[in-house]
C-alpha cells in the first residue's frame, strides 16, 4: 500500500466507471488503501465532492478546478471569477451550486449543469477574507465566515444576507450545519467551538475549546457529535447532546489541519503538519493506517459520498485520490 512513501507521480488516472470496482472503505480494508490518481494544483486550500459523487472540486490560489466523472490530467472546468485566492468551497445539497469564498472578501456562486458552469452571483458583505462556507442541509441558507470574525447567513433563493452572528474574538475558520438545518456550529483561531440557533437568535452555546487555533470541524454522520482539529495537535470528538464529555487524542505532531468522516461515521481521516494522513476507528480512537505520500502539510480531506474514495490535498501542490482496488 502507499502508506510508506509510494510516489504521487506513480498514480494513474480515474475515469467514469472505474470507481465501480472499488470497495467501500472500512475498518477491515483501510490498510489496503492505495493512491489511484493524482494531479498538481498550485496552492490548495480545500476540496469537496459533489453530493452525487460525479464531481471533485479543488479550490486554492489558482482558483477552482472541477473534475467531472473522472480525475487526473487536465480538469474538466477551470473557474476564476474572484481576484484573490479561493479559501473554501462548498456544493449545495442538490449539487446545482458551488460556492467559493475568497481572500478578496467575496463569495462567488456558480451554477452547475453537467460539465458546464456559469457565475450566478457574487455576494458581498464581509470586511475580510472569507475562510469558511457551509450550506444548510435543506439548501435554503449559505453560511459564511472569516477574518472579520463575523458569521453571515445568506438566503440562497434571494441572494441576500439574512443575518449576521457575532461571538468569536478572532478569525472564524470552519462552519458546519446540523442535519435539522437550524443549528450551526463554528470554530476559529480563538480556540472556541460555538453552537448557534439560527431561528431563535439567542446567544451562542459554547460547545468546547482547544488550546490553540481550530482548523476544522466536521459533523459525524448519523450521530449527534462533531469532531474538531487544532494546531494544539489534538482531535476532539464532542457530543452535541446531554451527558458524555469529549473524547480527545493526540493525532499529529505540530498540529492537525484537516478532517473527514467516512459516510457511515465509523472512520475519521485526519491530515497534519507531519505530512501524513491518518485514519482512525472513531469508536476506539485507534489509528488504523497512515498514508505518508504527501511531502508537505495535509490541508484538505474528503470521502466521496459512496465511501469508496478519499481525496487528499497538501502543501506539496498534490491532490491524491485513494481507494481499495
PDB file of N, CA and C in Angstrom, residues 17-97:
ATOM      1  N   UNK A  17     -16.728   5.053 -14.339  1.00  0.00           N
ATOM      2  CA  UNK A  17     -16.888   3.610 -14.285  1.00  0.00           C
ATOM      3  C   UNK A  17     -15.810   2.901 -13.495  1.00  0.00           C
ATOM      4  N   UNK A  18     -14.595   3.497 -13.400  1.00  0.00           N
ATOM      5  CA  UNK A  18     -13.507   2.846 -12.678  1.00  0.00           C
ATOM      6  C   UNK A  18     -13.864   2.668 -11.210  1.00  0.00           C
ATOM      7  N   UNK A  19     -14.501   3.690 -10.609  1.00  0.00           N
ATOM      8  CA  UNK A  19     -14.786   3.647  -9.181  1.00  0.00           C
ATOM      9  C   UNK A  19     -15.790   2.551  -8.818  1.00  0.00           C
ATOM     10  N   UNK A  20     -16.504   2.019  -9.823  1.00  0.00           N
ATOM     11  CA  UNK A  20     -17.469   0.965  -9.530  1.00  0.00           C
ATOM     12  C   UNK A  20     -16.781  -0.303  -9.040  1.00  0.00           C
ATOM     13  N   UNK A  21     -15.491  -0.455  -9.355  1.00  0.00           N
ATOM     14  CA  UNK A  21     -14.762  -1.642  -8.926  1.00  0.00           C
ATOM     15  C   UNK A  21     -14.114  -1.461  -7.561  1.00  0.00           C
ATOM     16  N   UNK A  22     -14.205  -0.274  -6.993  1.00  0.00           N
ATOM     17  CA  UNK A  22     -13.608  -0.019  -5.692  1.00  0.00           C
ATOM     18  C   UNK A  22     -14.537  -0.509  -4.582  1.00  0.00           C
ATOM     19  N   UNK A  23     -13.937  -0.948  -3.493  1.00  0.00           N
ATOM     20  CA  UNK A  23     -14.693  -1.377  -2.334  1.00  0.00           C
ATOM     21  C   UNK A  23     -14.996  -0.179  -1.437  1.00  0.00           C
ATOM     22  N   UNK A  24     -16.069  -0.280  -0.669  1.00  0.00           N
ATOM     23  CA  UNK A  24     -16.311   0.721   0.361  1.00  0.00           C
ATOM     24  C   UNK A  24     -15.196   0.635   1.391  1.00  0.00           C
ATOM     25  N   UNK A  25     -14.625   1.768   1.742  1.00  0.00           N
ATOM     26  CA  UNK A  25     -13.516   1.795   2.694  1.00  0.00           C
ATOM     27  C   UNK A  25     -14.065   1.543   4.096  1.00  0.00           C
ATOM     28  N   UNK A  26     -13.509   0.555   4.794  1.00  0.00           N
ATOM     29  CA  UNK A  26     -13.993   0.212   6.134  1.00  0.00           C
ATOM     30  C   UNK A  26     -12.830  -0.209   7.022  1.00  0.00           C
ATOM     31  N   UNK A  27     -13.143  -0.562   8.253  1.00  0.00           N
ATOM     32  CA  UNK A  27     -12.105  -0.927   9.214  1.00  0.00           C
ATOM     33  C   UNK A  27     -11.258  -2.108   8.721  1.00  0.00           C
ATOM     34  N   UNK A  28     -11.900  -3.033   8.043  1.00  0.00           N
ATOM     35  CA  UNK A  28     -11.210  -4.259   7.647  1.00  0.00           C
ATOM     36  C   UNK A  28     -10.230  -4.052   6.501  1.00  0.00           C
ATOM     37  N   UNK A  29     -10.524  -3.121   5.580  1.00  0.00           N
ATOM     38  CA  UNK A  29      -9.681  -2.993   4.386  1.00  0.00           C
ATOM     39  C   UNK A  29      -8.907  -1.686   4.306  1.00  0.00           C
ATOM     40  N   UNK A  30      -9.054  -0.813   5.298  1.00  0.00           N
ATOM     41  CA  UNK A  30      -8.462   0.518   5.182  1.00  0.00           C
ATOM     42  C   UNK A  30      -6.937   0.466   5.061  1.00  0.00           C
ATOM     43  N   UNK A  31      -6.310  -0.584   5.599  1.00  0.00           N
ATOM     44  CA  UNK A  31      -4.859  -0.689   5.495  1.00  0.00           C
ATOM     45  C   UNK A  31      -4.404  -1.015   4.076  1.00  0.00           C
ATOM     46  N   UNK A  32      -5.347  -1.316   3.181  1.00  0.00           N
ATOM     47  CA  UNK A  32      -5.022  -1.613   1.778  1.00  0.00           C
ATOM     48  C   UNK A  32      -5.228  -0.425   0.856  1.00  0.00           C
ATOM     49  N   UNK A  33      -5.462   0.749   1.396  1.00  0.00           N
ATOM     50  CA  UNK A  33      -5.648   1.941   0.562  1.00  0.00           C
ATOM     51  C   UNK A  33      -4.412   2.210  -0.291  1.00  0.00           C
ATOM     52  N   UNK A  34      -4.651   2.569  -1.558  1.00  0.00           N
ATOM     53  CA  UNK A  34      -3.580   2.958  -2.471  1.00  0.00           C
ATOM     54  C   UNK A  34      -3.956   4.266  -3.171  1.00  0.00           C
ATOM     55  N   UNK A  35      -2.968   5.002  -3.581  1.00  0.00           N
ATOM     56  CA  UNK A  35      -3.218   6.189  -4.400  1.00  0.00           C
ATOM     57  C   UNK A  35      -3.537   5.739  -5.816  1.00  0.00           C
ATOM     58  N   UNK A  36      -4.750   6.054  -6.262  1.00  0.00           N
ATOM     59  CA  UNK A  36      -5.204   5.650  -7.589  1.00  0.00           C
ATOM     60  C   UNK A  36      -4.981   6.725  -8.657  1.00  0.00           C
ATOM     61  N   UNK A  37      -4.911   7.986  -8.242  1.00  0.00           N
ATOM     62  CA  UNK A  37      -4.705   9.079  -9.194  1.00  0.00           C
ATOM     63  C   UNK A  37      -4.227  10.296  -8.442  1.00  0.00           C
ATOM     64  N   UNK A  38      -3.479  11.160  -9.129  1.00  0.00           N
ATOM     65  CA  UNK A  38      -3.008  12.403  -8.509  1.00  0.00           C
ATOM     66  C   UNK A  38      -2.859  13.483  -9.569  1.00  0.00           C
ATOM     67  N   UNK A  39      -2.985  14.730  -9.127  1.00  0.00           N
ATOM     68  CA  UNK A  39      -2.759  15.880 -10.001  1.00  0.00           C
ATOM     69  C   UNK A  39      -2.006  16.942  -9.210  1.00  0.00           C
ATOM     70  N   UNK A  40      -1.372  17.840  -9.922  1.00  0.00           N
ATOM     71  CA  UNK A  40      -0.770  19.020  -9.304  1.00  0.00           C
ATOM     72  C   UNK A  40      -1.767  20.166  -9.407  1.00  0.00           C
ATOM     73  N   UNK A  41      -1.917  20.896  -8.306  1.00  0.00           N
ATOM     74  CA  UNK A  41      -2.858  22.017  -8.322  1.00  0.00           C
ATOM     75  C   UNK A  41      -2.348  23.129  -7.405  1.00  0.00           C
ATOM     76  N   UNK A  42      -1.358  23.872  -7.873  1.00  0.00           N
ATOM     77  CA  UNK A  42      -0.888  25.064  -7.194  1.00  0.00           C
ATOM     78  C   UNK A  42      -0.978  24.992  -5.682  1.00  0.00           C
ATOM     79  N   UNK A  43      -1.393  26.082  -5.068  1.00  0.00           N
ATOM     80  CA  UNK A  43      -1.605  26.119  -3.624  1.00  0.00           C
ATOM     81  C   UNK A  43      -3.064  25.765  -3.355  1.00  0.00           C
ATOM     82  N   UNK A  44      -3.305  24.651  -2.653  1.00  0.00           N
ATOM     83  CA  UNK A  44      -4.669  24.187  -2.427  1.00  0.00           C
ATOM     84  C   UNK A  44      -5.136  24.553  -1.028  1.00  0.00           C
ATOM     85  N   UNK A  45      -6.386  25.004  -0.927  1.00  0.00           N
ATOM     86  CA  UNK A  45      -6.970  25.329   0.375  1.00  0.00           C
ATOM     87  C   UNK A  45      -8.070  24.355   0.764  1.00  0.00           C
ATOM     88  N   UNK A  46      -8.834  23.853  -0.211  1.00  0.00           N
ATOM     89  CA  UNK A  46      -9.950  22.967   0.110  1.00  0.00           C
ATOM     90  C   UNK A  46     -10.316  22.137  -1.110  1.00  0.00           C
ATOM     91  N   UNK A  47     -10.957  20.997  -0.868  1.00  0.00           N
ATOM     92  CA  UNK A  47     -11.524  20.173  -1.933  1.00  0.00           C
ATOM     93  C   UNK A  47     -12.851  19.611  -1.446  1.00  0.00           C
ATOM     94  N   UNK A  48     -13.742  19.281  -2.364  1.00  0.00           N
ATOM     95  CA  UNK A  48     -15.021  18.686  -1.966  1.00  0.00           C
ATOM     96  C   UNK A  48     -15.622  17.919  -3.135  1.00  0.00           C
ATOM     97  N   UNK A  49     -16.336  16.847  -2.793  1.00  0.00           N
ATOM     98  CA  UNK A  49     -17.081  16.057  -3.758  1.00  0.00           C
ATOM     99  C   UNK A  49     -18.494  16.608  -3.877  1.00  0.00           C
ATOM    100  N   UNK A  50     -19.076  16.502  -5.054  1.00  0.00           N
ATOM    101  CA  UNK A  50     -20.477  16.867  -5.227  1.00  0.00           C
ATOM    102  C   UNK A  50     -21.342  15.826  -4.535  1.00  0.00           C
ATOM    103  N   UNK A  51     -22.579  16.180  -4.161  1.00  0.00           N
ATOM    104  CA  UNK A  51     -23.458  15.227  -3.468  1.00  0.00           C
ATOM    105  C   UNK A  51     -23.684  13.934  -4.248  1.00  0.00           C
ATOM    106  N   UNK A  52     -23.672  14.001  -5.562  1.00  0.00           N
ATOM    107  CA  UNK A  52     -23.842  12.798  -6.375  1.00  0.00           C
ATOM    108  C   UNK A  52     -22.559  12.024  -6.589  1.00  0.00           C
ATOM    109  N   UNK A  53     -21.429  12.602  -6.180  1.00  0.00           N
ATOM    110  CA  UNK A  53     -20.157  11.929  -6.308  1.00  0.00           C
ATOM    111  C   UNK A  53     -19.532  11.963  -7.691  1.00  0.00           C
ATOM    112  N   UNK A  54     -20.149  12.667  -8.645  1.00  0.00           N
ATOM    113  CA  UNK A  54     -19.623  12.686 -10.013  1.00  0.00           C
ATOM    114  C   UNK A  54     -18.646  13.822 -10.256  1.00  0.00           C
ATOM    115  N   UNK A  55     -18.504  14.741  -9.302  1.00  0.00           N
ATOM    116  CA  UNK A  55     -17.596  15.875  -9.458  1.00  0.00           C
ATOM    117  C   UNK A  55     -16.687  15.986  -8.236  1.00  0.00           C
ATOM    118  N   UNK A  56     -15.433  16.329  -8.472  1.00  0.00           N
ATOM    119  CA  UNK A  56     -14.486  16.665  -7.414  1.00  0.00           C
ATOM    120  C   UNK A  56     -13.966  18.059  -7.702  1.00  0.00           C
ATOM    121  N   UNK A  57     -14.216  18.995  -6.784  1.00  0.00           N
ATOM    122  CA  UNK A  57     -13.798  20.385  -6.955  1.00  0.00           C
ATOM    123  C   UNK A  57     -12.602  20.680  -6.063  1.00  0.00           C
ATOM    124  N   UNK A  58     -11.642  21.425  -6.600  1.00  0.00           N
ATOM    125  CA  UNK A  58     -10.450  21.844  -5.877  1.00  0.00           C
ATOM    126  C   UNK A  58     -10.416  23.360  -5.841  1.00  0.00           C
ATOM    127  N   UNK A  59     -10.125  23.934  -4.682  1.00  0.00           N
ATOM    128  CA  UNK A  59     -10.034  25.379  -4.567  1.00  0.00           C
ATOM    129  C   UNK A  59      -8.707  25.796  -3.975  1.00  0.00           C
ATOM    130  N   UNK A  60      -8.155  26.930  -4.458  1.00  0.00           N
ATOM    131  CA  UNK A  60      -6.884  27.393  -3.933  1.00  0.00           C
ATOM    132  C   UNK A  60      -6.408  28.656  -4.601  1.00  0.00           C
ATOM    133  N   UNK A  61      -5.099  28.825  -4.626  1.00  0.00           N
ATOM    134  CA  UNK A  61      -4.513  30.034  -5.177  1.00  0.00           C
ATOM    135  C   UNK A  61      -4.733  30.195  -6.664  1.00  0.00           C
ATOM    136  N   UNK A  62      -4.979  29.090  -7.362  1.00  0.00           N
ATOM    137  CA  UNK A  62      -5.220  29.134  -8.807  1.00  0.00           C
ATOM    138  C   UNK A  62      -6.700  29.154  -9.154  1.00  0.00           C
ATOM    139  N   UNK A  63      -7.558  29.495  -8.196  1.00  0.00           N
ATOM    140  CA  UNK A  63      -8.987  29.497  -8.458  1.00  0.00           C
ATOM    141  C   UNK A  63      -9.596  28.134  -8.167  1.00  0.00           C
ATOM    142  N   UNK A  64     -10.450  27.655  -9.065  1.00  0.00           N
ATOM    143  CA  UNK A  64     -11.170  26.397  -8.865  1.00  0.00           C
ATOM    144  C   UNK A  64     -10.957  25.493 -10.077  1.00  0.00           C
ATOM    145  N   UNK A  65     -10.696  24.235  -9.801  1.00  0.00           N
ATOM    146  CA  UNK A  65     -10.671  23.204 -10.844  1.00  0.00           C
ATOM    147  C   UNK A  65     -11.745  22.183 -10.508  1.00  0.00           C
ATOM    148  N   UNK A  66     -12.497  21.741 -11.499  1.00  0.00           N
ATOM    149  CA  UNK A  66     -13.532  20.731 -11.290  1.00  0.00           C
ATOM    150  C   UNK A  66     -13.297  19.567 -12.243  1.00  0.00           C
ATOM    151  N   UNK A  67     -13.239  18.370 -11.664  1.00  0.00           N
ATOM    152  CA  UNK A  67     -13.141  17.142 -12.447  1.00  0.00           C
ATOM    153  C   UNK A  67     -14.521  16.495 -12.469  1.00  0.00           C
ATOM    154  N   UNK A  68     -15.022  16.202 -13.659  1.00  0.00           N
ATOM    155  CA  UNK A  68     -16.356  15.628 -13.834  1.00  0.00           C
ATOM    156  C   UNK A  68     -16.211  14.207 -14.361  1.00  0.00           C
ATOM    157  N   UNK A  69     -16.754  13.237 -13.614  1.00  0.00           N
ATOM    158  CA  UNK A  69     -16.746  11.819 -13.998  1.00  0.00           C
ATOM    159  C   UNK A  69     -15.347  11.299 -14.303  1.00  0.00           C
ATOM    160  N   UNK A  70     -14.386  11.752 -13.533  1.00  0.00           N
ATOM    161  CA  UNK A  70     -13.021  11.269 -13.696  1.00  0.00           C
ATOM    162  C   UNK A  70     -12.071  12.164 -12.942  1.00  0.00           C
ATOM    163  N   UNK A  71     -10.830  11.708 -12.783  1.00  0.00           N
ATOM    164  CA  UNK A  71      -9.842  12.503 -12.060  1.00  0.00           C
ATOM    165  C   UNK A  71      -8.465  12.169 -12.592  1.00  0.00           C
ATOM    166  N   UNK A  72      -7.696  13.201 -12.888  1.00  0.00           N
ATOM    167  CA  UNK A  72      -6.358  13.048 -13.424  1.00  0.00           C
ATOM    168  C   UNK A  72      -6.198  13.880 -14.674  1.00  0.00           C
ATOM    169  N   UNK A  73      -4.977  14.357 -14.907  1.00  0.00           N
ATOM    170  CA  UNK A  73      -4.731  15.189 -16.077  1.00  0.00           C
ATOM    171  C   UNK A  73      -5.368  16.564 -15.939  1.00  0.00           C
ATOM    172  N   UNK A  74      -5.770  17.143 -17.056  1.00  0.00           N
ATOM    173  CA  UNK A  74      -6.374  18.477 -17.052  1.00  0.00           C
ATOM    174  C   UNK A  74      -7.789  18.422 -16.505  1.00  0.00           C
ATOM    175  N   UNK A  75      -8.199  19.415 -15.711  1.00  0.00           N
ATOM    176  CA  UNK A  75      -9.573  19.414 -15.182  1.00  0.00           C
ATOM    177  C   UNK A  75     -10.597  19.667 -16.269  1.00  0.00           C
ATOM    178  N   UNK A  76     -11.818  19.236 -16.009  1.00  0.00           N
ATOM    179  CA  UNK A  76     -12.918  19.466 -16.944  1.00  0.00           C
ATOM    180  C   UNK A  76     -13.251  20.947 -17.020  1.00  0.00           C
ATOM    181  N   UNK A  77     -13.214  21.643 -15.867  1.00  0.00           N
ATOM    182  CA  UNK A  77     -13.568  23.053 -15.785  1.00  0.00           C
ATOM    183  C   UNK A  77     -12.521  23.800 -14.971  1.00  0.00           C
ATOM    184  N   UNK A  78     -12.233  25.026 -15.389  1.00  0.00           N
ATOM    185  CA  UNK A  78     -11.430  25.947 -14.580  1.00  0.00           C
ATOM    186  C   UNK A  78     -12.259  27.207 -14.368  1.00  0.00           C
ATOM    187  N   UNK A  79     -12.397  27.641 -13.123  1.00  0.00           N
ATOM    188  CA  UNK A  79     -13.215  28.801 -12.780  1.00  0.00           C
ATOM    189  C   UNK A  79     -12.359  29.804 -12.018  1.00  0.00           C
ATOM    190  N   UNK A  80     -12.429  31.072 -12.422  1.00  0.00           N
ATOM    191  CA  UNK A  80     -11.697  32.111 -11.688  1.00  0.00           C
ATOM    192  C   UNK A  80     -12.426  33.433 -11.847  1.00  0.00           C
ATOM    193  N   UNK A  81     -13.455  33.651 -11.021  1.00  0.00           N
ATOM    194  CA  UNK A  81     -14.224  34.888 -11.085  1.00  0.00           C
ATOM    195  C   UNK A  81     -13.826  35.860  -9.986  1.00  0.00           C
ATOM    196  N   UNK A  82     -12.907  35.459  -9.101  1.00  0.00           N
ATOM    197  CA  UNK A  82     -12.536  36.285  -7.956  1.00  0.00           C
ATOM    198  C   UNK A  82     -11.083  36.731  -8.062  1.00  0.00           C
ATOM    199  N   UNK A  83     -10.792  37.907  -7.473  1.00  0.00           N
ATOM    200  CA  UNK A  83      -9.461  38.489  -7.610  1.00  0.00           C
ATOM    201  C   UNK A  83      -8.438  37.829  -6.696  1.00  0.00           C
ATOM    202  N   UNK A  84      -8.894  37.246  -5.597  1.00  0.00           N
ATOM    203  CA  UNK A  84      -7.967  36.661  -4.639  1.00  0.00           C
ATOM    204  C   UNK A  84      -8.011  35.148  -4.651  1.00  0.00           C
ATOM    205  N   UNK A  85      -7.116  34.516  -3.880  1.00  0.00           N
ATOM    206  CA  UNK A  85      -7.139  33.057  -3.754  1.00  0.00           C
ATOM    207  C   UNK A  85      -8.463  32.568  -3.177  1.00  0.00           C
ATOM    208  N   UNK A  86      -8.897  31.385  -3.601  1.00  0.00           N
ATOM    209  CA  UNK A  86     -10.096  30.766  -3.046  1.00  0.00           C
ATOM    210  C   UNK A  86      -9.711  30.079  -1.741  1.00  0.00           C
ATOM    211  N   UNK A  87     -10.429  30.385  -0.660  1.00  0.00           N
ATOM    212  CA  UNK A  87     -10.097  29.866   0.657  1.00  0.00           C
ATOM    213  C   UNK A  87     -10.981  28.694   1.083  1.00  0.00           C
ATOM    214  N   UNK A  88     -12.219  28.618   0.575  1.00  0.00           N
ATOM    215  CA  UNK A  88     -13.093  27.494   0.883  1.00  0.00           C
ATOM    216  C   UNK A  88     -14.107  27.335  -0.243  1.00  0.00           C
ATOM    217  N   UNK A  89     -14.592  26.106  -0.427  1.00  0.00           N
ATOM    218  CA  UNK A  89     -15.609  25.816  -1.431  1.00  0.00           C
ATOM    219  C   UNK A  89     -16.633  24.867  -0.827  1.00  0.00           C
ATOM    220  N   UNK A  90     -17.872  24.914  -1.349  1.00  0.00           N
ATOM    221  CA  UNK A  90     -18.934  24.032  -0.856  1.00  0.00           C
ATOM    222  C   UNK A  90     -19.982  23.852  -1.937  1.00  0.00           C
ATOM    223  N   UNK A  91     -20.414  22.596  -2.143  1.00  0.00           N
ATOM    224  CA  UNK A  91     -21.529  22.297  -3.031  1.00  0.00           C
ATOM    225  C   UNK A  91     -22.838  22.448  -2.268  1.00  0.00           C
ATOM    226  N   UNK A  92     -23.886  22.921  -2.969  1.00  0.00           N
ATOM    227  CA  UNK A  92     -25.225  22.903  -2.398  1.00  0.00           C
ATOM    228  C   UNK A  92     -25.708  21.462  -2.314  1.00  0.00           C
ATOM    229  N   UNK A  93     -26.684  21.170  -1.441  1.00  0.00           N
ATOM    230  CA  UNK A  93     -27.141  19.783  -1.276  1.00  0.00           C
ATOM    231  C   UNK A  93     -27.668  19.131  -2.549  1.00  0.00           C
ATOM    232  N   UNK A  94     -28.214  19.921  -3.474  1.00  0.00           N
ATOM    233  CA  UNK A  94     -28.700  19.343  -4.729  1.00  0.00           C
ATOM    234  C   UNK A  94     -27.622  19.305  -5.808  1.00  0.00           C
ATOM    235  N   UNK A  95     -26.433  19.806  -5.508  1.00  0.00           N
ATOM    236  CA  UNK A  95     -25.325  19.771  -6.441  1.00  0.00           C
ATOM    237  C   UNK A  95     -25.406  20.775  -7.575  1.00  0.00           C
ATOM    238  N   UNK A  96     -26.390  21.674  -7.537  1.00  0.00           N
ATOM    239  CA  UNK A  96     -26.575  22.614  -8.642  1.00  0.00           C
ATOM    240  C   UNK A  96     -25.782  23.905  -8.475  1.00  0.00           C
ATOM    241  N   UNK A  97     -25.266  24.156  -7.269  1.00  0.00           N
ATOM    242  CA  UNK A  97     -24.484  25.357  -6.998  1.00  0.00           C
ATOM    243  C   UNK A  97     -23.155  24.972  -6.361  1.00  0.00           C
TER     244      UNK A  97
END
